[in-house]
Coordinates of N, CA and C in Angstrom, one line a residue:
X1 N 0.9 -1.2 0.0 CA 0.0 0.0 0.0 C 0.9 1.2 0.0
X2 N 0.4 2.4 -1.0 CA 1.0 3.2 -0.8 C -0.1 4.2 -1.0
X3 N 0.3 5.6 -0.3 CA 0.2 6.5 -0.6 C 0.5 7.7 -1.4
X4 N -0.4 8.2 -2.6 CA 0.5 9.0 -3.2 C -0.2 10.2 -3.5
X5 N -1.0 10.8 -2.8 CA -1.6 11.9 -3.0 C -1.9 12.7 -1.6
X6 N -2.5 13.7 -1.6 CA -2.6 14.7 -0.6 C -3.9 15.8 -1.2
X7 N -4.4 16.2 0.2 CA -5.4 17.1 0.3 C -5.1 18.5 -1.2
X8 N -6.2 18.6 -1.7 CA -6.3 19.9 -2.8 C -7.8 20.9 -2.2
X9 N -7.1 22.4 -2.6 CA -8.2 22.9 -2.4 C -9.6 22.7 -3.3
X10 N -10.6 23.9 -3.2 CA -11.7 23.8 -3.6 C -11.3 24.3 -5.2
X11 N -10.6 24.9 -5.8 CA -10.7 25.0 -6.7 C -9.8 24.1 -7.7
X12 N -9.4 23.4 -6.9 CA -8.5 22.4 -7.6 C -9.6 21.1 -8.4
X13 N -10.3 21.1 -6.9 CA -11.9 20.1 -7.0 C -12.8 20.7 -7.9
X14 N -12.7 22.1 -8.1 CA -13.7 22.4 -9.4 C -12.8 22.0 -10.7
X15 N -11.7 22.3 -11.1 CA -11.0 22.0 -12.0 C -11.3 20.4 -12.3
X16 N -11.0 19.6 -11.3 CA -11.6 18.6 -11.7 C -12.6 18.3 -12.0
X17 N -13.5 18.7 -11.5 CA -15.0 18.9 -12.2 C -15.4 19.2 -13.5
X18 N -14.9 19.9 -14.1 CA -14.4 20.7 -15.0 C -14.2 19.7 -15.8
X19 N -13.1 18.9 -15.7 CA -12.1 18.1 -16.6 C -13.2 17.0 -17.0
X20 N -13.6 16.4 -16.1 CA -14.6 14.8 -16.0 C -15.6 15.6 -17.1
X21 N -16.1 16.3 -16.9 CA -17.6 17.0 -17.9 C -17.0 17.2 -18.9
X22 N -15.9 17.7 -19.4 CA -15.4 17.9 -20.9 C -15.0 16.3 -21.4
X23 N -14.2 15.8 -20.1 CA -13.9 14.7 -20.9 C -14.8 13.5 -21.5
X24 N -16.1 13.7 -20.7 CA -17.2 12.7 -20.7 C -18.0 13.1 -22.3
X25 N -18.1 14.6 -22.4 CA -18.5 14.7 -23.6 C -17.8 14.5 -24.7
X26 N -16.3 14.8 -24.8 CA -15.9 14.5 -25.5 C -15.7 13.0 -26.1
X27 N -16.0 11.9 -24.9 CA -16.3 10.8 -25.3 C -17.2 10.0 -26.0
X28 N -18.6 11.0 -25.5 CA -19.8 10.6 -26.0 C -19.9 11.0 -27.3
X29 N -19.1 12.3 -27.5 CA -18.8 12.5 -29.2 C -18.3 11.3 -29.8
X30 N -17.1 11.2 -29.5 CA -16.2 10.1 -30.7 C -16.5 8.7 -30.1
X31 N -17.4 8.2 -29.5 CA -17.5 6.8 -29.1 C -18.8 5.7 -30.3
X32 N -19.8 7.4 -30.9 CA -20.3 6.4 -31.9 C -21.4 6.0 -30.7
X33 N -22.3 5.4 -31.3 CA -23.2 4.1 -31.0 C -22.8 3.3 -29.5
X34 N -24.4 3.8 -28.5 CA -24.1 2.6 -27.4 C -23.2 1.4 -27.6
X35 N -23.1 0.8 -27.1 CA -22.9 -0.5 -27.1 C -21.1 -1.0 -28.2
X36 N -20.6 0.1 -28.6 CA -19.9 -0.1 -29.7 C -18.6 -0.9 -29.3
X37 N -18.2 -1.1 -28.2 CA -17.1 -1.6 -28.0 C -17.4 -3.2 -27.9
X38 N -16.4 -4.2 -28.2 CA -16.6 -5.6 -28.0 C -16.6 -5.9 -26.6
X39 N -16.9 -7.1 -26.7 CA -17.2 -7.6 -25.2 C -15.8 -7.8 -24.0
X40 N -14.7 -8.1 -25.0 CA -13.5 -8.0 -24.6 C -12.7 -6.4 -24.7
X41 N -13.3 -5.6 -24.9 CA -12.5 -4.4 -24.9 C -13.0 -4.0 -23.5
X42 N -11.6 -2.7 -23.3 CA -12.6 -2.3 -22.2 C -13.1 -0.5 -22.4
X43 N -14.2 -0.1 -22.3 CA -15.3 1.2 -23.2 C -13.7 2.3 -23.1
X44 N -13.9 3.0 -24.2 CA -13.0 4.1 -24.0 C -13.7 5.2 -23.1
X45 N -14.7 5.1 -22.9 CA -15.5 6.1 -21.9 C -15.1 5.9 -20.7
X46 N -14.8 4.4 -20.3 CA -14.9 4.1 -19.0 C -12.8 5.0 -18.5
X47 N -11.9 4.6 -19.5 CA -10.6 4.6 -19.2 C -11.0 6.4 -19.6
X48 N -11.5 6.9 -20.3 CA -11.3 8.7 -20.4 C -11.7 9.0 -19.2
X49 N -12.4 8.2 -18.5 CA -13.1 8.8 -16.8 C -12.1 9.4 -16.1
X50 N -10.9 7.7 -15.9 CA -9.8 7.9 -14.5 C -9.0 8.6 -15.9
X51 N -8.6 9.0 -16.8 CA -7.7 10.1 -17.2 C -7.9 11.3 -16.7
X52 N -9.1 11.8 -16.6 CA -9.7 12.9 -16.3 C -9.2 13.4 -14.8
X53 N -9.1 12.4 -13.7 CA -8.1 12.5 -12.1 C -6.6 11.8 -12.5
X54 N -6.3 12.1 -14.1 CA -4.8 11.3 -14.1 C -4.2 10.2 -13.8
X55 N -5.4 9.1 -13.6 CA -5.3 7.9 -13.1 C -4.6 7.2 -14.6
X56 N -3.8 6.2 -14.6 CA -3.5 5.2 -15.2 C -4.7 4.4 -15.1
X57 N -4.3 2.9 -16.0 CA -5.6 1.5 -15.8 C -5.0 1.2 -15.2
X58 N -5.9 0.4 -14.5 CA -6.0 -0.2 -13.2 C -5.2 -1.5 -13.9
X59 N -4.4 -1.9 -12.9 CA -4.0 -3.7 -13.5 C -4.5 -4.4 -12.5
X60 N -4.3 -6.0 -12.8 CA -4.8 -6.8 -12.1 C -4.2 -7.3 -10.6
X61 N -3.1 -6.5 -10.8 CA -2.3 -6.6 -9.4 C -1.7 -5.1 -9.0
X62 N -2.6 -4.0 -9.4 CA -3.0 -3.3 -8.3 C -3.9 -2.3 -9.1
X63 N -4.5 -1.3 -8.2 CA -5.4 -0.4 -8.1 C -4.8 1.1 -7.6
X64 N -5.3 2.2 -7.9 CA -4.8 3.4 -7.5 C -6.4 3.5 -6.9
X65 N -6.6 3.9 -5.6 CA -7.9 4.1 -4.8 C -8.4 5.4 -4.5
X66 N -9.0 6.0 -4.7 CA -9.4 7.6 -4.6 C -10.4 7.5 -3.3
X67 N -9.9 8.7 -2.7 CA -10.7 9.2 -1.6 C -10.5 10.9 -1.0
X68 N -11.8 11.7 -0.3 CA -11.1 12.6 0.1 C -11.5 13.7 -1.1
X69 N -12.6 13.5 -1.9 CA -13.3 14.0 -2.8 C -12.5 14.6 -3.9
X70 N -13.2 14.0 -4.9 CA -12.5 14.4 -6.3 C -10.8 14.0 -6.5
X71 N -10.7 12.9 -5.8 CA -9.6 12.2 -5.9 C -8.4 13.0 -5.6
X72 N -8.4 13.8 -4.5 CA -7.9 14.4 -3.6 C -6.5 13.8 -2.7
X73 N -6.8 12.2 -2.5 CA -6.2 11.3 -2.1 C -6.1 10.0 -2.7
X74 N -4.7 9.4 -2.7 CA -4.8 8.4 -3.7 C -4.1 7.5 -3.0
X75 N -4.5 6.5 -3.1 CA -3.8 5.0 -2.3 C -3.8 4.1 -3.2
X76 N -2.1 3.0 -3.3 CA -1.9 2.6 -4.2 C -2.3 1.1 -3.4
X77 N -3.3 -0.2 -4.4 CA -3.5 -0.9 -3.3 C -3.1 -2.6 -4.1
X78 N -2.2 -2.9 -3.6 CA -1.8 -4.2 -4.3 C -2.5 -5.1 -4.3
X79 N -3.1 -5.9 -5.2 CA -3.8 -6.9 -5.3 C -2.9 -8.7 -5.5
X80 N -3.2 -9.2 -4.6 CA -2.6 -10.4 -4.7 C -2.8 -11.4 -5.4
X81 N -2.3 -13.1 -5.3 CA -3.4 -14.0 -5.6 C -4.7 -14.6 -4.7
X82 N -4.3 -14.0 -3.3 CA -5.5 -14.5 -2.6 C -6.7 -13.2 -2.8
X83 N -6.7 -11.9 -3.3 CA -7.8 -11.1 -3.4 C -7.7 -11.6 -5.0
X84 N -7.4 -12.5 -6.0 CA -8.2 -12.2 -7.4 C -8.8 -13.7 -7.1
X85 N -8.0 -14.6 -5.8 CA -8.5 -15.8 -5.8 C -10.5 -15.3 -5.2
X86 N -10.3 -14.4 -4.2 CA -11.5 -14.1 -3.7 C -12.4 -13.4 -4.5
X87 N -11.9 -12.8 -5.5 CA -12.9 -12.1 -6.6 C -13.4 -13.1 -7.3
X88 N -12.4 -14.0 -7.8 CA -13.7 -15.1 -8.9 C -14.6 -16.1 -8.1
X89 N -14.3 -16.0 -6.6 CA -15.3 -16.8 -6.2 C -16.3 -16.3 -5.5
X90 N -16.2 -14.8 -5.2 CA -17.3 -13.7 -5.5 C -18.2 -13.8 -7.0
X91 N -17.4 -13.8 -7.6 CA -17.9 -14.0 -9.6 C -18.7 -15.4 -9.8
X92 N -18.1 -16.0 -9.2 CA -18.5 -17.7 -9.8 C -20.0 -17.3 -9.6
X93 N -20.6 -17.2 -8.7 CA -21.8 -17.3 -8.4 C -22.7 -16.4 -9.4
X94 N -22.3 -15.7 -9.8 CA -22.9 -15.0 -11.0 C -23.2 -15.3 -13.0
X95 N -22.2 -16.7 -12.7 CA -22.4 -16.9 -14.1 C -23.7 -17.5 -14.7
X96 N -24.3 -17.7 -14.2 CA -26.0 -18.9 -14.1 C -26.4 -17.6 -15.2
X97 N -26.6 -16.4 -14.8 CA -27.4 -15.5 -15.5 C -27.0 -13.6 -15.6
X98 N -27.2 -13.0 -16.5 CA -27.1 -11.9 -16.4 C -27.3 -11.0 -14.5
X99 N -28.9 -11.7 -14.2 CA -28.9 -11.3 -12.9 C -28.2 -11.5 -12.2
X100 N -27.8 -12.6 -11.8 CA -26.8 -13.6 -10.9 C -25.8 -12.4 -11.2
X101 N -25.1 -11.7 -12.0 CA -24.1 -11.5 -12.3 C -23.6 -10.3 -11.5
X102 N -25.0 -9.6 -11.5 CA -25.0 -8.1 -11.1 C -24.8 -8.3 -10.0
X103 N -25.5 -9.5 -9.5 CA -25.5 -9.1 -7.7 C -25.0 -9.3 -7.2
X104 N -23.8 -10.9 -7.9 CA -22.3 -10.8 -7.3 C -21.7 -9.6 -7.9
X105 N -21.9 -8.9 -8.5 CA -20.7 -7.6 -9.1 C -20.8 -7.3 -7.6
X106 N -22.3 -6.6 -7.3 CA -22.6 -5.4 -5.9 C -21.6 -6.1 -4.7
X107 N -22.1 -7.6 -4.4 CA -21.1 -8.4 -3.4 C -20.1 -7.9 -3.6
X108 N -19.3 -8.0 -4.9 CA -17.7 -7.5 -4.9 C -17.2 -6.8 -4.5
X109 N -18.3 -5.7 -5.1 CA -18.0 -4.4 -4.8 C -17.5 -3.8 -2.8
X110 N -18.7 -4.6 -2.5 CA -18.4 -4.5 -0.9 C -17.5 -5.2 -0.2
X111 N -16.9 -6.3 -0.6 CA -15.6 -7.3 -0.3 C -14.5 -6.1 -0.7
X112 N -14.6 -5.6 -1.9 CA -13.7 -4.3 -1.8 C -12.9 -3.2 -1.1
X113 N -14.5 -2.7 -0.8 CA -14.5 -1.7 0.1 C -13.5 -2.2 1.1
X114 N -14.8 -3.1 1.9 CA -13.9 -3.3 3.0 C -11.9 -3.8 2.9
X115 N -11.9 -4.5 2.0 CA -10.8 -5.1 1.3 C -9.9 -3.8 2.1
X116 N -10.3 -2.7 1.1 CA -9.0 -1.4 1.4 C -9.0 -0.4 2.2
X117 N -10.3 -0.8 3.3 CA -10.6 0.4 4.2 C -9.4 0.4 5.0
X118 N -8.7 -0.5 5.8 CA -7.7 -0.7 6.9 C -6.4 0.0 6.2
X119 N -6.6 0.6 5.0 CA -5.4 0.8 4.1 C -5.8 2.4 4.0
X120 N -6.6 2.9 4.2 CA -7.3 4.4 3.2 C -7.6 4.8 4.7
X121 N -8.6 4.1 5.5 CA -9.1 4.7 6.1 C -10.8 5.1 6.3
X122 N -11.0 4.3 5.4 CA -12.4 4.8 4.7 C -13.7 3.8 5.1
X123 N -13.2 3.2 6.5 CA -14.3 2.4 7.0 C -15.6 2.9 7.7
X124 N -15.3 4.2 7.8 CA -16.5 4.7 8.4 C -17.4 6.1 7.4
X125 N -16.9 5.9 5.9 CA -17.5 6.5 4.7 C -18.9 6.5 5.3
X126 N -19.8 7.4 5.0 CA -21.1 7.6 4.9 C -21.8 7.7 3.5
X127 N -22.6 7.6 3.4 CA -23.5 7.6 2.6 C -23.9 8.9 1.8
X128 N -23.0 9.4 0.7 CA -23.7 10.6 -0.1 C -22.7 11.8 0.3
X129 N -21.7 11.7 0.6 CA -20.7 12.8 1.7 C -20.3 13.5 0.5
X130 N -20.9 15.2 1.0 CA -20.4 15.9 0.1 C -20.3 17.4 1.0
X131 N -19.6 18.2 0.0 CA -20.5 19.8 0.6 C -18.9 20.0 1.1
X132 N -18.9 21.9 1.7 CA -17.5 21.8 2.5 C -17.6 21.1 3.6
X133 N -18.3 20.9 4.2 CA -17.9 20.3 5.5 C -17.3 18.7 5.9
X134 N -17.1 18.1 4.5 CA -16.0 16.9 4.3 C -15.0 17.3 3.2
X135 N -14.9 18.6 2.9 CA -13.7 19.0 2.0 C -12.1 18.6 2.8
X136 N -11.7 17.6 1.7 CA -10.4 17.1 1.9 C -10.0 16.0 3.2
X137 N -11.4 15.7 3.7 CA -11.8 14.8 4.4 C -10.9 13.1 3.7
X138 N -10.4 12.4 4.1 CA -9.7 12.0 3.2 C -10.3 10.0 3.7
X139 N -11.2 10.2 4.8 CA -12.5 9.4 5.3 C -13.4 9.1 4.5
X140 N -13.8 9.9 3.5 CA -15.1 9.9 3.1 C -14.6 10.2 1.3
X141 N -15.8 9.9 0.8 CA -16.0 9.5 -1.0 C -16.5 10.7 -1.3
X142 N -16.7 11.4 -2.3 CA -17.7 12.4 -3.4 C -17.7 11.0 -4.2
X143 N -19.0 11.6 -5.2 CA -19.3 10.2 -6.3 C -18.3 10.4 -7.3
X144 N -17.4 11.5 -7.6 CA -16.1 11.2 -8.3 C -15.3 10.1 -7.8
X145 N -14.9 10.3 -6.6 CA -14.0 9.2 -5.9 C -14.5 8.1 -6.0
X146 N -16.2 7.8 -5.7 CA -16.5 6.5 -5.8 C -17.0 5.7 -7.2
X147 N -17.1 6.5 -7.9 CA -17.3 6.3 -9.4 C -15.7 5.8 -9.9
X148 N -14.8 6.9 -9.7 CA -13.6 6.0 -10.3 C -13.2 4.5 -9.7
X149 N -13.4 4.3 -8.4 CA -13.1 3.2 -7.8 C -14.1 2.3 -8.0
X150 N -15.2 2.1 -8.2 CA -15.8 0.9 -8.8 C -15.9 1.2 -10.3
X151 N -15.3 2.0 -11.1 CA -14.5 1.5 -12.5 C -13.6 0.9 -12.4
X152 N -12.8 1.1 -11.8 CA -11.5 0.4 -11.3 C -11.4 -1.1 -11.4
X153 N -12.1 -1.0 -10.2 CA -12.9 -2.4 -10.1 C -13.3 -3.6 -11.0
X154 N -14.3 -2.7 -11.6 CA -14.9 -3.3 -12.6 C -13.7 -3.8 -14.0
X155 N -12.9 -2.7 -14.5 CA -11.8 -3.3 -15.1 C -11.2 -4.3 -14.9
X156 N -11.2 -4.4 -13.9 CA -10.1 -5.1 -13.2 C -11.2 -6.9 -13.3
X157 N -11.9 -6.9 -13.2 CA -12.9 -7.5 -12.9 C -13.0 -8.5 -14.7
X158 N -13.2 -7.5 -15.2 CA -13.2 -7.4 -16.7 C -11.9 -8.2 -17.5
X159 N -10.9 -7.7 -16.9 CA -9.6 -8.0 -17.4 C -9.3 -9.3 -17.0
X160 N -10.1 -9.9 -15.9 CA -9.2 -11.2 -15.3 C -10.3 -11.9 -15.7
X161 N -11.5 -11.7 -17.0 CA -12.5 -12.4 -17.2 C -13.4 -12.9 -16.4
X162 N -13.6 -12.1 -15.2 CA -14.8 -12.9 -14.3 C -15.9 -12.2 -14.5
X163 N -16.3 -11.2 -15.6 CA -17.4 -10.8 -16.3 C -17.9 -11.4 -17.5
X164 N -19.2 -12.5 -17.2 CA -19.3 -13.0 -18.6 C -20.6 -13.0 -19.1
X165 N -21.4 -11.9 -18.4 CA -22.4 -11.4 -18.9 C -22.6 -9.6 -19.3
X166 N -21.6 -9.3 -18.6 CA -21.2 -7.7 -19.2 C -19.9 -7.2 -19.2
X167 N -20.0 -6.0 -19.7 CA -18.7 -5.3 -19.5 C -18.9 -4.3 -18.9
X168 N -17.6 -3.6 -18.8 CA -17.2 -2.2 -18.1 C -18.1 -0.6 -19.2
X169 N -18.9 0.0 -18.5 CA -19.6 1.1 -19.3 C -18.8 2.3 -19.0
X170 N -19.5 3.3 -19.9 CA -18.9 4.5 -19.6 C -19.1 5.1 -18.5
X171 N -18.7 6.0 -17.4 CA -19.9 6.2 -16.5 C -20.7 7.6 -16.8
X172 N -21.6 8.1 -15.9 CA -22.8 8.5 -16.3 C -23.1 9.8 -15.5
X173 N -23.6 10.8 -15.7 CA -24.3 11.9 -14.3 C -25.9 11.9 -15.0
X174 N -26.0 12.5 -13.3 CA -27.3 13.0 -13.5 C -27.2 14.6 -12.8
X175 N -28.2 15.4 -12.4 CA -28.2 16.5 -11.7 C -29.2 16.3 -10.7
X176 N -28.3 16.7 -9.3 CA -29.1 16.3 -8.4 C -30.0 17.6 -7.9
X177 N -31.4 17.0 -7.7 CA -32.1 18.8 -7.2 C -31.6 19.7 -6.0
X178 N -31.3 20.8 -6.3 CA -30.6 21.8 -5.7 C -29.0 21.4 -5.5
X179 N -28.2 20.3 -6.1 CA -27.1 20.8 -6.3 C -26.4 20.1 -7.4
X180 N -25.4 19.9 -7.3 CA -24.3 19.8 -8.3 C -24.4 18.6 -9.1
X181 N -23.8 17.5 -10.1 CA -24.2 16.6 -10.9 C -23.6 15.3 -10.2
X182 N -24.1 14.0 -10.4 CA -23.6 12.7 -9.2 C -23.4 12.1 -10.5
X183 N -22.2 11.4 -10.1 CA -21.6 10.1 -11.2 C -22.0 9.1 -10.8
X184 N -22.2 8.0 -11.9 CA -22.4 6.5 -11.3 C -21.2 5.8 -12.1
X185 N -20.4 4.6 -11.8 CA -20.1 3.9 -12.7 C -21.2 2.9 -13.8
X186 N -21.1 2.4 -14.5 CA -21.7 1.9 -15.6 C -21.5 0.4 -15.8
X187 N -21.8 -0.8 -16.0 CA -22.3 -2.1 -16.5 C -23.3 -2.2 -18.1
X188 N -22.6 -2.9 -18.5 CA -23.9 -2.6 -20.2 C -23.5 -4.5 -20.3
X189 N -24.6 -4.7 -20.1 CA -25.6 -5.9 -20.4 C -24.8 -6.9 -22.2
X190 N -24.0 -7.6 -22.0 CA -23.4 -8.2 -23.5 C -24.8 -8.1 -24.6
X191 N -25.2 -9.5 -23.9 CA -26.5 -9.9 -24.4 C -28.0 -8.7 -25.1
X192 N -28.3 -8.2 -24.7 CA -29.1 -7.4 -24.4 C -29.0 -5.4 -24.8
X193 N -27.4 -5.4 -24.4 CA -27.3 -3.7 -24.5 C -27.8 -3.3 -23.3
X194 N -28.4 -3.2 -22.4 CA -28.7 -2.5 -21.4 C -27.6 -2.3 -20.2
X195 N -27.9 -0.6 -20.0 CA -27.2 -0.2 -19.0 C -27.4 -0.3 -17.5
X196 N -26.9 -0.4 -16.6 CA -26.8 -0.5 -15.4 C -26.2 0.2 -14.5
X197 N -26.6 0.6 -13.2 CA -25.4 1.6 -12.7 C -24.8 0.2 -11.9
X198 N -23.8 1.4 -11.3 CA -23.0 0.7 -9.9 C -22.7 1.5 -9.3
X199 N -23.6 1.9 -8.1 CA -23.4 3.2 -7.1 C -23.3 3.1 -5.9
X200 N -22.2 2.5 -5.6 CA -21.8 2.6 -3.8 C -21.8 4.4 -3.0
X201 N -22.4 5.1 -4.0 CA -22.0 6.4 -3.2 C -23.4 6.9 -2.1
X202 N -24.2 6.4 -2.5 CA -25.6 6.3 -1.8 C -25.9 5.3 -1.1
X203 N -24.7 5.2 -0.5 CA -24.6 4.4 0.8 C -23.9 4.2 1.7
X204 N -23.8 3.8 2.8 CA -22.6 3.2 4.2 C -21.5 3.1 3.5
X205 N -20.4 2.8 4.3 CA -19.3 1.8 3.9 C -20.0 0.2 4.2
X206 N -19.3 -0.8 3.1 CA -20.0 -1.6 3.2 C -21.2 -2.5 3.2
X207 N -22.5 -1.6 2.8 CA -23.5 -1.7 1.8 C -23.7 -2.2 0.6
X208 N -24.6 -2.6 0.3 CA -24.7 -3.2 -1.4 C -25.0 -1.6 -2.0
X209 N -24.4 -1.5 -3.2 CA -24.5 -0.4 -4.2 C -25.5 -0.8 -4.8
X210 N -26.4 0.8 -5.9 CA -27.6 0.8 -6.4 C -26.6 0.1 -7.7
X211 N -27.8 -1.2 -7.8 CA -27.2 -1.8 -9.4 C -28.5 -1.4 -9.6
X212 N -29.0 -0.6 -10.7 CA -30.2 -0.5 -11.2 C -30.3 0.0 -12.8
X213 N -31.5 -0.6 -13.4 CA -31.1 0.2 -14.6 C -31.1 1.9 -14.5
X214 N -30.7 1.9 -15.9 CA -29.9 3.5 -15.7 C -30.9 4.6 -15.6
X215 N -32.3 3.8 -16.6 CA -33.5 5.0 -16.3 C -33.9 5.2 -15.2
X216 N -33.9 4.1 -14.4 CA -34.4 4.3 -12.9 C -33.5 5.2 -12.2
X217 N -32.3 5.4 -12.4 CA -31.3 6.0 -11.5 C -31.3 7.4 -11.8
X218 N -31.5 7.3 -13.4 CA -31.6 8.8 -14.1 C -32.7 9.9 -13.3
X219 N -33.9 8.8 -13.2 CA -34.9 9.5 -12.7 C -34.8 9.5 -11.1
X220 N -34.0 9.6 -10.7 CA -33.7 9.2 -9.2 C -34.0 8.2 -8.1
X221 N -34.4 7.4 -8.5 CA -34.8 5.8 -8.0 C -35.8 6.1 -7.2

């Protein structure tokens, strides 16, 4: 585990803001047609995300982990053979069906969390943490932070083939009433085309994340 980041002010956090929204559009420009990447690629939408906080791809033996809003803090987190041994048997249970698949994703996703809290710090994350009064908080998520880390995930997830009913999506906002715009990570259905979120940000540490389709999320669940 390492550490390689440190607290930024508030305008540093709008710049970042800034950057994700340009880069998001500019992806949705040149990406063409939902669904356009193969099932083995992984979406150029999803990897323009973590460019946007200067993240590299994630490999399968390690992760760069954001926390401390707008990826303010960065923890580098080594993945072994006993955490990719524990991810595909998180996975296994999901190959019966598209559904099966999602709900071990969510499982994952929370074997994760916890996975890197003893490492970040981040076991007592709340549910939705935003605003100044968790600025540079390095405890707690914005849905930047948590959006890039279950893409992360998800790649990673992707890459060592224990996704065999979807892939990695682009991710997504909405605008939340009275304030600023919430990210989700993304799932898009092989079979089918349909999108999915993955949103651990609207919740505890250690909670199942909203896997929902994307209209439902759009429209605020």
């Amino acid at each position: 585990m390492r550490a390689i980041g440190r607290g930024v002010g508030a305008s540093a956090r709008r710049r970042t803001l800034a950057a994700v929204v340009a880069t998001m559009i500019g992806a949705m420009v040149g990406a063409g047609a939902p669904g356009a990447a193969m099932a083995g690629e992984i979406d150029a939408g999803a990897t323009a995300f973590l460019q946007t906080v200067s993240l590299p791809m994630p490999a399968v033996s390690r992760v760069i982990f954001c926390h401390g809003f707008g990826c303010a803090f960065r923890t580098e987190i080594g993945l072994g053979p006993g955490d990719r041994a524990q991810m595909a048997s998180l996975m296994a249970a999901g190959r019966a069906s598209p559904a099966a698949e999602r709900a071990a994703i969510a499982k994952t996703e929370v074997w994760f969390e916890k996975r890197v809290a003893p490492l970040t710090g981040t076991a007592k994350a709340k549910a939705r943490a935003g605003g100044l009064g968790h600025a540079n908080d390095r405890t707690q998520f914005d849905c930047i932070d948590a959006t890039v880390n279950t893409t992360s995930l998800l790649i990673v997830l992707q890459e060592l083939g224990l996704m065999k009913h979807h892939r990695v999506g682009e991710p997504i906002s909405r605008l939340l009433t009275g304030g600023g715009p919430h990210y989700t990570a993304v799932i898009t259905e092989i079979k089918s085309g349909a999108e999915w979120t993955v949103d651990p940000w609207t919740h505890n540490h250690g909670e199942l994340p909203d896997v929902w389709p994307v209209a439902r999320w759009k429209a605020g669940g």
